[in-house]
Amino acid sequence: MSEDVSLLTEEAIADEIKALVEKWKDSEGNLIMICHGIQKHYGYVPRNVAKYVSEQINIPLARIYEILTFYNYFTMEPPAENNIAVCMGTACYLKGGGQLVEEIKRKLNLKGDQKYSADRKYKLEEVRCIGCCGLAPVITFNGDVSGRVVVDDISKFIEDKKD
Ligand code: FES
């Protein structure tokens, strides 16, 4: 599992990130390249690293957040050991995506909008169309796509959690 770096101090921000900022700080289109580098390094873009970048390249933090939220690829939340995404695009939704979400939540004992299992081994996300509509409903498990998934298939991916 990626370490939770949400409390990183500026001193603890990786040398790799500092070098990345240094390399791109005066180039056009730099923000995207820096964000890619950060996500590659940490598995997500921690808020305090975004703040560090904002200060270093003199760009408002809000502009960085705009980019991070515009591109679906970026995330500001740390990944879990196992990452499950259920497609809730129209085709998948109509073919039972919602039932898959409910079953995963039941197995992981997730309440409301909770995304992480209590042991943080699993993270559940609902995503927009991932481009495999012919296989609806679709889920990805650690990036691997599975199509025509039915509720009973979910136990192949996760066991029931009691905590
Ligand atoms: S709607 Fe799910 S893959 Fe397109």
Coordinates of N, CA, C and O and ligand atoms in Angstrom, one line a residue:
M1 N 0.8 -1.2 0.0 CA 0.0 0.0 0.0 C 0.9 1.2 0.0 O 1.9 1.3 0.7
S2 N 0.5 2.3 -0.7 CA 1.2 3.5 -0.8 C 1.1 4.1 0.6 O 0.1 4.1 1.3
E3 N 2.2 4.8 1.0 CA 2.2 5.4 2.3 C 1.2 6.6 2.3 O 1.1 7.3 1.2
D4 N 0.6 6.9 3.4 CA -0.2 8.1 3.5 C 0.7 9.3 3.8 O 1.2 9.4 4.8
V5 N 0.8 10.1 2.8 CA 1.7 11.3 2.9 C 0.9 12.6 3.1 O 1.5 13.6 2.9
S6 N -0.3 12.5 3.6 CA -1.1 13.7 3.7 C -0.6 14.6 4.7 O -0.9 15.8 4.7
L7 N 0.3 14.2 5.6 CA 0.9 15.1 6.6 C 2.4 15.4 6.3 O 3.1 15.8 7.2
L8 N 2.8 15.2 5.1 CA 4.2 15.4 4.7 C 4.5 16.9 5.0 O 3.8 17.8 4.6
T9 N 5.7 17.1 5.6 CA 6.1 18.5 5.7 C 6.9 18.8 4.5 O 7.3 17.9 3.7
E10 N 7.1 20.1 4.3 CA 7.9 20.5 3.0 C 9.2 19.8 3.0 O 9.7 19.3 1.9
E11 N 9.9 19.6 4.2 CA 11.2 19.0 4.2 C 11.1 17.5 3.7 O 12.1 17.0 3.2
A12 N 9.9 16.9 4.0 CA 9.8 15.5 3.7 C 9.4 15.2 2.3 O 9.4 14.1 1.8
I13 N 9.0 16.2 1.6 CA 8.6 16.0 0.2 C 9.7 15.5 -0.6 O 10.9 16.0 -0.5
A14 N 9.5 14.4 -1.4 CA 10.5 13.6 -2.0 C 11.4 14.5 -2.9 O 11.0 15.4 -3.6
D15 N 12.7 14.1 -2.9 CA 13.7 14.8 -3.7 C 13.2 14.8 -5.2 O 13.4 15.7 -5.9
E16 N 12.6 13.6 -5.5 CA 12.2 13.4 -6.9 C 11.2 14.5 -7.3 O 11.2 15.0 -8.4
I17 N 10.3 14.8 -6.4 CA 9.3 15.9 -6.6 C 9.9 17.2 -6.7 O 9.6 18.0 -7.6
K18 N 10.9 17.5 -5.9 CA 11.6 18.8 -5.9 C 12.3 18.9 -7.2 O 12.3 20.0 -7.8
A19 N 12.9 17.8 -7.7 CA 13.7 17.9 -9.0 C 12.7 18.1 -10.1 O 13.0 18.8 -11.1
L20 N 11.5 17.5 -10.0 CA 10.5 17.6 -11.1 C 10.0 19.0 -11.2 O 9.9 19.6 -12.3
V21 N 9.8 19.6 -10.0 CA 9.3 21.0 -10.0 C 10.4 21.9 -10.6 O 10.2 22.8 -11.4
E22 N 11.6 21.7 -10.2 CA 12.8 22.4 -10.7 C 12.9 22.3 -12.2 O 13.1 23.3 -12.9
K23 N 12.7 21.1 -12.7 CA 12.9 20.8 -14.2 C 11.8 21.6 -15.0 O 12.1 22.1 -16.0
W24 N 10.5 21.6 -14.5 CA 9.4 22.1 -15.3 C 9.0 23.5 -14.9 O 8.1 24.0 -15.6
K25 N 9.6 24.0 -13.9 CA 8.9 25.3 -13.4 C 8.9 26.4 -14.4 O 7.9 27.2 -14.3
D26 N 9.7 26.5 -15.3 CA 9.7 27.6 -16.3 C 9.2 27.2 -17.6 O 9.3 27.9 -18.6
S27 N 8.6 26.0 -17.8 CA 8.2 25.5 -19.1 C 6.7 25.6 -19.2 O 5.9 25.5 -18.3
E28 N 6.2 25.9 -20.4 CA 4.8 26.0 -20.7 C 4.2 24.6 -20.5 O 4.8 23.6 -20.9
G29 N 3.0 24.5 -20.0 CA 2.3 23.3 -19.8 C 2.9 22.5 -18.7 O 2.6 21.3 -18.6
N30 N 3.7 23.1 -17.9 CA 4.4 22.4 -16.8 C 3.5 21.8 -15.8 O 3.9 20.7 -15.3
L31 N 2.4 22.4 -15.5 CA 1.6 21.9 -14.4 C 1.1 20.4 -14.6 O 1.2 19.6 -13.7
I32 N 0.7 20.1 -15.9 CA 0.3 18.8 -16.1 C 1.4 17.8 -15.9 O 1.3 16.7 -15.3
M33 N 2.6 18.2 -16.4 CA 3.8 17.3 -16.3 C 4.1 17.0 -14.8 O 4.4 15.9 -14.4
I34 N 4.0 18.1 -14.1 CA 4.3 18.0 -12.6 C 3.3 17.1 -12.0 O 3.6 16.2 -11.2
C35 N 2.0 17.3 -12.3 CA 1.0 16.5 -11.7 C 1.1 15.1 -12.0 O 0.9 14.2 -11.2
H36 N 1.5 14.8 -13.3 CA 1.7 13.4 -13.7 C 2.8 12.8 -12.8 O 2.8 11.7 -12.3
G37 N 3.9 13.5 -12.7 CA 5.1 13.1 -11.9 C 4.7 12.8 -10.5 O 5.1 11.8 -9.9
I38 N 3.9 13.7 -9.9 CA 3.5 13.5 -8.5 C 2.6 12.2 -8.3 O 2.8 11.4 -7.5
Q39 N 1.7 12.1 -9.3 CA 0.8 10.9 -9.1 C 1.6 9.6 -9.3 O 1.3 8.6 -8.7
K40 N 2.5 9.7 -10.3 CA 3.3 8.5 -10.5 C 4.1 8.1 -9.2 O 4.2 7.0 -8.8
H41 N 4.6 9.1 -8.6 CA 5.4 8.9 -7.4 C 4.6 8.4 -6.2 O 5.0 7.4 -5.5
Y42 N 3.5 9.1 -5.9 CA 2.8 8.8 -4.7 C 1.5 7.9 -4.9 O 1.0 7.4 -4.0
G43 N 1.1 7.8 -6.2 CA -0.1 7.0 -6.5 C -1.3 7.9 -6.4 O -2.4 7.5 -6.7
Y44 N -1.1 9.2 -6.0 CA -2.1 10.2 -6.0 C -1.5 11.5 -5.8 O -0.2 11.6 -5.7
V45 N -2.2 12.6 -5.8 CA -1.6 13.9 -5.6 C -2.0 14.4 -4.2 O -3.1 14.9 -4.0
P46 N -1.1 14.3 -3.2 CA -1.4 14.8 -1.9 C -1.6 16.3 -1.8 O -0.9 17.0 -2.6
R47 N -2.5 16.7 -1.0 CA -2.8 18.2 -1.0 C -1.6 19.0 -0.6 O -1.4 20.1 -1.2
N48 N -0.8 18.6 0.3 CA 0.3 19.4 0.7 C 1.4 19.4 -0.3 O 2.2 20.4 -0.4
V49 N 1.5 18.4 -1.2 CA 2.4 18.4 -2.3 C 1.9 19.4 -3.4 O 2.7 20.2 -3.9
A50 N 0.6 19.4 -3.6 CA 0.0 20.4 -4.5 C 0.3 21.8 -4.0 O 0.6 22.7 -4.8
K51 N 0.2 22.0 -2.7 CA 0.4 23.3 -2.1 C 1.9 23.7 -2.3 O 2.2 24.9 -2.7
Y52 N 2.8 22.7 -2.1 CA 4.2 23.0 -2.3 C 4.5 23.5 -3.8 O 5.2 24.4 -4.0
V53 N 3.8 22.7 -4.7 CA 4.0 23.1 -6.2 C 3.5 24.5 -6.4 O 4.1 25.3 -7.1
S54 N 2.3 24.8 -5.9 CA 1.7 26.1 -6.0 C 2.7 27.2 -5.6 O 2.9 28.2 -6.3
E55 N 3.3 27.0 -4.5 CA 4.3 28.0 -3.9 C 5.5 28.1 -4.8 O 6.0 29.2 -5.1
Q56 N 6.0 26.9 -5.2 CA 7.3 26.9 -6.0 C 7.1 27.5 -7.4 O 8.1 28.1 -7.9
I57 N 6.0 27.3 -8.0 CA 5.9 27.8 -9.4 C 5.0 29.0 -9.5 O 4.7 29.5 -10.6
N58 N 4.6 29.4 -8.3 CA 3.8 30.7 -8.2 C 2.5 30.6 -9.0 O 2.2 31.5 -9.9
I59 N 1.8 29.5 -8.8 CA 0.5 29.4 -9.5 C -0.6 29.2 -8.3 O -0.3 28.5 -7.4
P60 N -1.7 29.8 -8.4 CA -2.7 29.6 -7.3 C -3.1 28.1 -7.1 O -3.2 27.4 -8.1
L61 N -3.2 27.8 -5.9 CA -3.6 26.4 -5.6 C -4.9 26.0 -6.3 O -5.0 24.8 -6.8
A62 N -5.8 26.9 -6.4 CA -7.1 26.7 -7.0 C -6.9 26.2 -8.5 O -7.7 25.4 -9.0
R63 N -5.9 26.8 -9.2 CA -5.6 26.4 -10.6 C -5.2 24.9 -10.6 O -5.5 24.2 -11.5
I64 N -4.4 24.5 -9.6 CA -3.9 23.1 -9.6 C -5.1 22.2 -9.3 O -5.3 21.2 -10.0
Y65 N -6.0 22.6 -8.4 CA -7.2 21.8 -8.1 C -8.1 21.7 -9.3 O -8.7 20.6 -9.6
E66 N -8.1 22.8 -10.1 CA -8.9 22.7 -11.3 C -8.5 21.6 -12.3 O -9.2 20.9 -12.8
I67 N -7.1 21.6 -12.4 CA -6.6 20.5 -13.3 C -6.8 19.1 -12.7 O -7.2 18.2 -13.5
L68 N -6.6 19.0 -11.5 CA -6.8 17.7 -10.8 C -8.2 17.2 -10.9 O -8.5 16.0 -11.0
T69 N -9.1 18.1 -10.8 CA -10.5 17.7 -10.9 C -11.0 17.5 -12.3 O -11.9 16.8 -12.6
F70 N -10.4 18.3 -13.3 CA -10.9 18.2 -14.7 C -10.5 16.9 -15.3 O -11.3 16.2 -16.0
Y71 N -9.3 16.4 -15.0 CA -8.9 15.1 -15.6 C -9.2 14.0 -14.7 O -8.7 14.0 -13.6
N72 N -10.0 13.1 -15.2 CA -10.4 12.0 -14.4 C -9.3 11.1 -13.9 O -9.3 10.4 -12.8
Y73 N -8.2 11.2 -14.6 CA -7.0 10.3 -14.3 C -6.4 10.7 -13.0 O -5.9 9.8 -12.3
F74 N -6.5 11.9 -12.6 CA -5.8 12.4 -11.4 C -6.7 12.1 -10.2 O -7.9 12.2 -10.3
T75 N -6.1 11.8 -9.1 CA -6.9 11.6 -7.8 C -6.1 12.3 -6.7 O -4.9 12.3 -6.7
M76 N -6.9 12.8 -5.7 CA -6.2 13.4 -4.6 C -6.4 12.5 -3.3 O -6.2 12.9 -2.2
E77 N -6.8 11.2 -3.6 CA -7.0 10.3 -2.5 C -6.0 9.2 -2.6 O -5.8 8.7 -3.7
P78 N -5.4 8.7 -1.5 CA -4.4 7.6 -1.6 C -5.1 6.3 -2.1 O -6.2 6.1 -1.7
P79 N -4.4 5.5 -2.9 CA -4.9 4.2 -3.3 C -4.9 3.3 -2.1 O -4.2 3.5 -1.1
A80 N -5.7 2.2 -2.2 CA -5.7 1.2 -1.2 C -4.8 0.0 -1.8 O -4.3 0.1 -2.9
E81 N -4.7 -1.1 -1.0 CA -4.0 -2.2 -1.5 C -4.7 -2.8 -2.8 O -4.1 -3.2 -3.7
N82 N -6.1 -2.7 -2.7 CA -6.9 -3.2 -3.8 C -7.9 -2.1 -4.2 O -8.6 -1.7 -3.3
N83 N -7.9 -1.8 -5.4 CA -8.8 -0.7 -5.9 C -9.8 -1.2 -6.8 O -9.5 -1.8 -7.9
I84 N -11.1 -1.0 -6.5 CA -12.2 -1.5 -7.3 C -12.9 -0.3 -7.8 O -13.3 0.6 -7.1
A85 N -13.1 -0.3 -9.1 CA -13.9 0.8 -9.7 C -15.1 0.1 -10.4 O -15.0 -0.8 -11.2
V86 N -16.3 0.6 -10.1 CA -17.5 0.1 -10.8 C -18.0 1.2 -11.7 O -18.1 2.4 -11.3
C87 N -18.1 0.8 -13.0 CA -18.6 1.8 -14.0 C -20.1 2.1 -13.8 O -20.9 1.2 -13.7
M88 N -20.4 3.4 -13.7 CA -21.8 3.8 -13.5 C -22.2 4.6 -14.7 O -23.1 5.5 -14.6
G89 N -21.5 4.4 -15.8 CA -21.9 5.1 -17.1 C -23.3 4.5 -17.5 O -23.7 3.5 -16.9
T90 N -23.9 5.1 -18.5 CA -25.3 4.7 -18.8 C -25.5 3.2 -19.0 O -26.4 2.6 -18.4
A91 N -24.7 2.7 -19.9 CA -24.8 1.2 -20.3 C -24.7 0.4 -19.0 O -25.4 -0.6 -18.8
C92 N -23.6 0.6 -18.3 CA -23.4 -0.2 -17.1 C -24.4 0.0 -16.0 O -24.9 -1.0 -15.4
Y93 N -24.9 1.2 -15.9 CA -25.9 1.5 -14.9 C -27.2 0.7 -15.2 O -27.8 0.1 -14.4
L94 N -27.6 0.8 -16.5 CA -28.8 0.1 -17.0 C -28.7 -1.4 -16.8 O -29.7 -2.1 -16.7
K95 N -27.5 -1.9 -16.9 CA -27.3 -3.4 -16.8 C -26.9 -3.8 -15.4 O -26.4 -5.0 -15.2
G96 N -27.1 -3.0 -14.4 CA -26.9 -3.5 -13.0 C -25.7 -3.0 -12.3 O -25.3 -3.6 -11.3
G97 N -25.0 -2.0 -12.8 CA -23.9 -1.4 -12.1 C -24.2 -1.1 -10.6 O -23.4 -1.4 -9.7
G98 N -25.4 -0.6 -10.4 CA -25.8 -0.2 -9.0 C -25.8 -1.4 -8.1 O -25.5 -1.3 -6.9
Q99 N -26.3 -2.5 -8.6 CA -26.4 -3.7 -7.8 C -25.0 -4.2 -7.4 O -24.7 -4.7 -6.3
L100 N -24.0 -4.0 -8.3 CA -22.6 -4.4 -8.1 C -22.1 -3.6 -6.9 O -21.4 -4.0 -6.0
V101 N -22.4 -2.3 -7.0 CA -21.9 -1.3 -6.0 C -22.5 -1.8 -4.6 O -21.7 -1.9 -3.6
E102 N -23.8 -2.1 -4.6 CA -24.4 -2.4 -3.3 C -23.8 -3.7 -2.8 O -23.5 -3.8 -1.6
E103 N -23.5 -4.7 -3.6 CA -22.9 -5.9 -3.2 C -21.5 -5.7 -2.6 O -21.1 -6.3 -1.6
I104 N -20.7 -4.9 -3.3 CA -19.4 -4.6 -2.8 C -19.4 -3.9 -1.5 O -18.7 -4.2 -0.6
K105 N -20.3 -2.9 -1.4 CA -20.5 -2.2 -0.1 C -20.9 -3.2 1.0 O -20.4 -3.1 2.1
R106 N -21.8 -4.1 0.7 CA -22.2 -5.0 1.7 C -21.0 -5.9 2.2 O -20.8 -6.1 3.3
K107 N -20.2 -6.4 1.2 CA -19.1 -7.2 1.5 C -18.0 -6.5 2.3 O -17.4 -7.1 3.2
L108 N -17.8 -5.3 2.0 CA -16.8 -4.5 2.7 C -17.3 -3.7 3.9 O -16.5 -3.1 4.6
N109 N -18.6 -3.9 4.1 CA -19.2 -3.2 5.2 C -19.0 -1.7 5.1 O -18.6 -1.0 6.1
L110 N -19.2 -1.1 3.9 CA -19.1 0.3 3.7 C -20.4 1.0 3.9 O -21.4 0.5 3.4
K111 N -20.4 2.1 4.7 CA -21.6 2.8 4.9 C -21.6 4.1 4.1 O -20.6 4.8 4.1
G112 N -22.8 4.5 3.6 CA -22.9 5.8 3.0 C -21.9 6.0 1.9 O -21.7 5.2 1.0
D113 N -21.2 7.1 2.0 CA -20.2 7.5 1.0 C -18.8 6.9 1.3 O -17.8 7.2 0.6
Q114 N -18.7 6.1 2.3 CA -17.4 5.5 2.7 C -16.7 4.8 1.5 O -17.4 4.0 0.9
K115 N -15.5 5.0 1.2 CA -14.8 4.4 0.1 C -13.8 3.4 0.5 O -13.5 2.5 -0.3
Y116 N -13.3 3.5 1.7 CA -12.2 2.5 2.1 C -12.8 1.5 3.1 O -13.5 1.9 4.0
S117 N -12.3 0.3 3.0 CA -12.7 -0.7 4.1 C -12.0 -0.3 5.3 O -11.0 0.5 5.3
A118 N -12.4 -0.8 6.5 CA -11.9 -0.3 7.8 C -10.4 -0.6 7.8 O -9.6 0.1 8.4
D119 N -9.9 -1.7 7.2 CA -8.5 -2.1 7.2 C -7.7 -1.4 6.1 O -6.6 -1.6 5.9
R120 N -8.5 -0.6 5.3 CA -7.9 0.2 4.1 C -7.3 -0.7 3.1 O -6.5 -0.3 2.3
K121 N -7.7 -2.0 3.1 CA -7.2 -2.9 2.0 C -8.0 -2.7 0.7 O -7.5 -3.1 -0.3
Y122 N -9.2 -2.2 0.8 CA -10.0 -2.0 -0.4 C -10.5 -0.6 -0.5 O -10.9 0.0 0.5
K123 N -10.6 -0.1 -1.7 CA -11.2 1.2 -2.0 C -12.2 1.0 -3.1 O -11.9 0.3 -4.1
L124 N -13.4 1.5 -2.9 CA -14.4 1.4 -3.9 C -14.7 2.7 -4.5 O -14.9 3.7 -3.8
E125 N -14.7 2.8 -5.9 CA -15.0 4.0 -6.5 C -16.1 3.7 -7.6 O -16.1 2.7 -8.2
E126 N -17.0 4.7 -7.8 CA -17.9 4.6 -8.9 C -17.3 5.6 -10.0 O -17.0 6.7 -9.6
V127 N -17.2 5.1 -11.2 CA -16.6 5.9 -12.2 C -17.5 6.1 -13.4 O -18.5 5.4 -13.6
R128 N -17.1 7.0 -14.3 CA -17.9 7.2 -15.5 C -17.4 6.2 -16.5 O -16.5 5.5 -16.3
C129 N -18.1 6.2 -17.7 CA -17.8 5.2 -18.7 C -16.3 5.0 -19.0 O -15.6 6.0 -19.1
I130 N -15.9 3.8 -19.0 CA -14.5 3.5 -19.2 C -14.2 3.0 -20.6 O -13.2 2.4 -21.0
G131 N -15.3 3.0 -21.5 CA -15.1 2.7 -22.9 C -15.2 1.3 -23.3 O -14.8 0.9 -24.3
C132 N -15.8 0.5 -22.4 CA -16.1 -1.0 -22.7 C -17.5 -1.3 -22.6 O -17.9 -2.3 -22.1
C133 N -18.4 -0.4 -23.1 CA -19.8 -0.5 -22.9 C -20.4 -1.8 -23.4 O -21.4 -2.3 -22.8
G134 N -19.8 -2.4 -24.4 CA -20.3 -3.6 -25.0 C -20.2 -4.8 -23.9 O -20.8 -5.8 -24.1
L135 N -19.4 -4.5 -22.9 CA -19.2 -5.6 -21.9 C -20.0 -5.2 -20.6 O -19.8 -5.9 -19.6
A136 N -20.9 -4.3 -20.7 CA -21.6 -3.8 -19.5 C -22.3 -4.9 -18.7 O -22.8 -5.8 -19.4
P137 N -22.4 -4.9 -17.4 CA -21.7 -3.9 -16.5 C -20.2 -4.3 -16.3 O -19.9 -5.5 -16.2
V138 N -19.4 -3.3 -16.1 CA -18.0 -3.4 -16.1 C -17.5 -3.0 -14.7 O -17.9 -2.0 -14.2
I139 N -16.5 -3.8 -14.2 CA -15.7 -3.3 -13.0 C -14.2 -3.4 -13.4 O -13.9 -4.2 -14.2
T140 N -13.4 -2.6 -12.7 CA -12.0 -2.9 -12.7 C -11.5 -3.2 -11.3 O -12.0 -2.7 -10.4
F141 N -10.6 -4.2 -11.3 CA -10.1 -4.6 -10.0 C -8.5 -4.4 -10.2 O -7.9 -5.1 -11.0
N142 N -8.0 -3.5 -9.4 CA -6.6 -3.2 -9.6 C -6.2 -2.9 -11.1 O -5.1 -3.4 -11.5
G143 N -7.1 -2.3 -11.8 CA -6.8 -1.9 -13.1 C -7.2 -2.9 -14.2 O -7.3 -2.6 -15.4
D144 N -7.5 -4.2 -13.8 CA -7.9 -5.2 -14.7 C -9.4 -5.1 -15.0 O -10.2 -5.1 -14.0
V145 N -9.8 -5.0 -16.2 CA -11.2 -4.9 -16.6 C -11.9 -6.2 -16.6 O -11.4 -7.2 -17.1
S146 N -13.1 -6.3 -15.9 CA -14.0 -7.5 -16.0 C -15.3 -7.0 -16.5 O -15.9 -6.0 -16.0
G147 N -15.9 -7.7 -17.5 CA -17.1 -7.3 -18.1 C -18.2 -8.4 -17.8 O -18.0 -9.5 -17.4
R148 N -19.5 -7.9 -18.1 CA -20.7 -8.8 -17.8 C -20.6 -9.4 -16.4 O -20.9 -10.6 -16.2
V149 N -20.3 -8.5 -15.5 CA -20.2 -9.0 -14.1 C -21.6 -9.1 -13.5 O -22.4 -8.2 -13.7
V150 N -21.8 -10.2 -12.8 CA -23.0 -10.3 -12.0 C -22.7 -10.3 -10.5 O -21.6 -10.5 -10.1
V151 N -23.7 -10.1 -9.7 CA -23.5 -9.9 -8.3 C -22.7 -11.1 -7.7 O -21.8 -10.9 -6.9
D152 N -23.1 -12.3 -8.1 CA -22.4 -13.5 -7.6 C -20.9 -13.5 -7.9 O -20.1 -14.2 -7.3
D153 N -20.5 -12.8 -8.9 CA -19.0 -12.7 -9.3 C -18.2 -12.0 -8.2 O -17.0 -12.1 -8.2
I154 N -18.8 -11.1 -7.5 CA -18.1 -10.2 -6.6 C -17.2 -10.9 -5.6 O -16.1 -10.5 -5.3
S155 N -17.7 -12.1 -5.2 CA -16.9 -12.9 -4.2 C -15.6 -13.4 -4.8 O -14.7 -13.8 -4.0
K156 N -15.4 -13.4 -6.1 CA -14.1 -13.7 -6.7 C -13.1 -12.7 -6.4 O -11.9 -12.9 -6.4
F157 N -13.6 -11.4 -6.1 CA -12.7 -10.3 -5.9 C -12.5 -10.0 -4.4 O -11.4 -9.7 -4.0
I158 N -13.5 -10.1 -3.7 CA -13.4 -9.8 -2.2 C -14.2 -10.7 -1.3 O -15.2 -11.2 -1.7
E159 N -13.6 -10.9 -0.2 CA -14.3 -11.7 0.8 C -15.1 -10.8 1.7 O -14.9 -9.6 1.8
D160 N -16.1 -11.3 2.4 CA -16.9 -10.5 3.4 C -16.0 -10.0 4.5 O -15.1 -10.6 5.0
K161 N -16.2 -8.7 4.8 CA -15.5 -8.1 5.9 C -16.5 -7.9 7.1 O -17.6 -7.4 6.8
K162 N -16.1 -8.2 8.2 CA -17.0 -8.0 9.4 C -16.7 -6.7 10.1 O -17.5 -6.3 10.9
D163 N -15.6 -6.1 10.0 CA -15.2 -4.9 10.7 C -15.6 -3.7 10.0 O -15.8 -3.7 8.8
Ligands
FES1 S1 -21.0 2.7 -19.6 FE1 -19.7 1.4 -18.6 S2 -18.1 1.1 -19.9 FE2 -19.3 2.5 -20.9

